[in-house]
Amino acid sequence: MGLLDGLMGNVSEVDISSVEKELEVIVTDNENIEKAYKLIRDLIVFTNTRLILIDKQGVTGKKVEYHSIPYKSITHFSVETAGSFDLDAELKIWISGTANPVSKQFKKDKSIYDVQKALASYVAK
């Protein structure tokens, strides 16, 4: 998966070293980035302690929202696959203390399963 996949809305795994440099200002000293996925210009980052959802906003992408979710706060999650007429797949994550899930849209491809598998491995620890 490469640049074209990212532009099409497909998620692709990202080299950890580039993400470490970008997130050095928010990652703690005893925290390690273990996996990262790019979705257009947003990122889904798995560390040894939390899930970080990075939403780059605006035309330039200089405004950034960092949504930090400790794994112990994730009560459950779901994957809704794309159908024949619905071309988007969706990942929903429920966090304790909130009624509505955090939601990420994916294009119709198999990469949502990679993210779901990573999420399952971290939440099940």
Tab-separated table of C-alpha atoms in Angstrom:
chain	number	residue	atom	x	y	z
A	1	MET	CA	0.000	0.000	0.000
A	2	GLY	CA	1.378	3.374	-0.870
A	3	LEU	CA	0.540	6.972	-1.616
A	4	LEU	CA	-2.255	6.095	-4.037
A	5	ASP	CA	-3.955	3.925	-1.423
A	6	GLY	CA	-3.762	6.766	1.089
A	7	LEU	CA	-5.334	9.200	-1.346
A	8	MET	CA	-8.109	6.718	-2.112
A	9	GLY	CA	-9.002	6.449	1.588
A	10	ASN	CA	-7.395	3.072	2.128
A	11	VAL	CA	-5.359	2.655	5.270
A	12	SER	CA	-1.681	1.779	4.985
A	13	GLU	CA	0.912	0.881	7.594
A	14	VAL	CA	3.488	3.614	8.168
A	15	ASP	CA	7.180	3.458	9.059
A	16	ILE	CA	7.464	3.899	12.830
A	17	SER	CA	10.534	6.179	12.694
A	18	SER	CA	8.681	8.923	10.804
A	19	VAL	CA	5.782	8.780	13.266
A	20	GLU	CA	8.138	8.881	16.278
A	21	LYS	CA	9.631	12.136	15.038
A	22	GLU	CA	6.196	13.681	14.456
A	23	LEU	CA	4.873	12.608	17.875
A	24	GLU	CA	7.934	13.223	20.041
A	25	VAL	CA	6.191	16.222	21.647
A	26	ILE	CA	3.233	14.168	22.951
A	27	VAL	CA	4.685	10.706	23.609
A	28	THR	CA	5.893	10.129	27.170
A	29	ASP	CA	9.398	8.972	28.096
A	30	ASN	CA	8.297	5.400	28.901
A	31	GLU	CA	5.968	5.100	25.908
A	32	ASN	CA	6.885	3.342	22.653
A	33	ILE	CA	5.141	3.641	19.308
A	34	GLU	CA	4.582	0.088	18.100
A	35	LYS	CA	2.287	0.369	15.052
A	36	ALA	CA	0.930	3.209	12.941
A	37	TYR	CA	-1.536	3.410	10.072
A	38	LYS	CA	-2.203	6.326	7.738
A	39	LEU	CA	-5.715	7.090	6.500
A	40	ILE	CA	-5.496	9.870	3.893
A	41	ARG	CA	-3.659	12.363	6.142
A	42	ASP	CA	-4.920	11.143	9.515
A	43	LEU	CA	-3.042	8.608	11.629
A	44	ILE	CA	-4.036	5.727	13.881
A	45	VAL	CA	-1.140	5.088	16.267
A	46	PHE	CA	-0.730	2.189	18.689
A	47	THR	CA	1.712	2.698	21.557
A	48	ASN	CA	2.446	0.296	24.384
A	49	THR	CA	-0.013	2.258	26.618
A	50	ARG	CA	-2.644	3.945	24.458
A	51	LEU	CA	-4.299	4.456	21.102
A	52	ILE	CA	-3.728	7.877	19.530
A	53	LEU	CA	-6.084	9.048	16.771
A	54	ILE	CA	-4.604	11.986	14.894
A	55	ASP	CA	-6.965	14.165	12.877
A	56	LYS	CA	-5.247	16.714	10.637
A	57	GLN	CA	-7.689	19.517	9.894
A	58	GLY	CA	-7.960	22.416	7.494
A	59	VAL	CA	-6.520	22.919	4.045
A	60	THR	CA	-2.895	22.917	5.186
A	61	GLY	CA	-3.269	20.257	7.883
A	62	LYS	CA	-1.440	22.443	10.401
A	63	LYS	CA	-4.325	22.254	12.869
A	64	VAL	CA	-4.147	18.814	14.487
A	65	GLU	CA	-6.365	17.043	17.025
A	66	TYR	CA	-4.712	14.305	19.092
A	67	HIS	CA	-7.323	11.962	20.579
A	68	SER	CA	-5.630	9.826	23.216
A	69	ILE	CA	-7.427	6.688	24.391
A	70	PRO	CA	-5.900	4.441	27.071
A	71	TYR	CA	-6.515	0.806	26.110
A	72	LYS	CA	-8.140	0.121	29.492
A	73	SER	CA	-10.840	2.723	28.628
A	74	ILE	CA	-11.962	0.910	25.470
A	75	THR	CA	-15.076	-1.052	26.400
A	76	HIS	CA	-15.676	-2.580	22.972
A	77	PHE	CA	-15.268	-1.940	19.253
A	78	SER	CA	-16.860	-3.011	16.001
A	79	VAL	CA	-16.019	-3.275	12.333
A	80	GLU	CA	-18.707	-2.757	9.712
A	81	THR	CA	-17.546	-3.982	6.325
A	82	ALA	CA	-18.477	-2.415	3.016
A	83	GLY	CA	-21.360	-3.866	1.067
A	84	SER	CA	-22.337	-3.913	-2.592
A	85	PHE	CA	-23.779	-0.404	-2.631
A	86	ASP	CA	-22.194	0.989	0.536
A	87	LEU	CA	-18.559	1.472	-0.437
A	88	ASP	CA	-17.261	2.476	3.001
A	89	ALA	CA	-16.192	0.294	5.898
A	90	GLU	CA	-16.293	1.701	9.421
A	91	LEU	CA	-14.436	1.121	12.680
A	92	LYS	CA	-16.270	2.179	15.860
A	93	ILE	CA	-14.603	2.355	19.278
A	94	TRP	CA	-16.609	2.783	22.482
A	95	ILE	CA	-14.859	4.462	25.378
A	96	SER	CA	-16.026	4.109	28.992
A	97	GLY	CA	-17.975	7.137	30.172
A	98	THR	CA	-19.137	8.151	26.677
A	99	ALA	CA	-22.389	7.285	24.939
A	100	ASN	CA	-21.290	7.657	21.319
A	101	PRO	CA	-18.396	5.755	19.744
A	102	VAL	CA	-15.350	7.230	18.064
A	103	SER	CA	-15.717	6.382	14.381
A	104	LYS	CA	-13.273	6.112	11.463
A	105	GLN	CA	-14.315	5.568	7.836
A	106	PHE	CA	-12.342	3.314	5.490
A	107	LYS	CA	-12.773	2.652	1.805
A	108	LYS	CA	-13.774	-0.792	0.595
A	109	ASP	CA	-10.621	-2.814	1.090
A	110	LYS	CA	-9.153	-5.425	3.402
A	111	SER	CA	-6.947	-2.997	5.369
A	112	ILE	CA	-9.621	-2.349	8.002
A	113	TYR	CA	-8.929	-5.895	9.204
A	114	ASP	CA	-5.257	-5.025	9.875
A	115	VAL	CA	-6.292	-2.122	12.108
A	116	GLN	CA	-8.964	-4.239	13.809
A	117	LYS	CA	-6.448	-7.023	14.486
A	118	ALA	CA	-3.965	-4.575	16.012
A	119	LEU	CA	-6.708	-3.017	18.153
A	120	ALA	CA	-7.852	-6.436	19.346
A	121	SER	CA	-4.324	-7.422	20.340
A	122	TYR	CA	-3.833	-4.279	22.447
A	123	VAL	CA	-7.278	-4.213	24.079
A	124	ALA	CA	-7.117	-7.922	24.967
A	125	LYS	CA	-3.840	-7.549	26.952
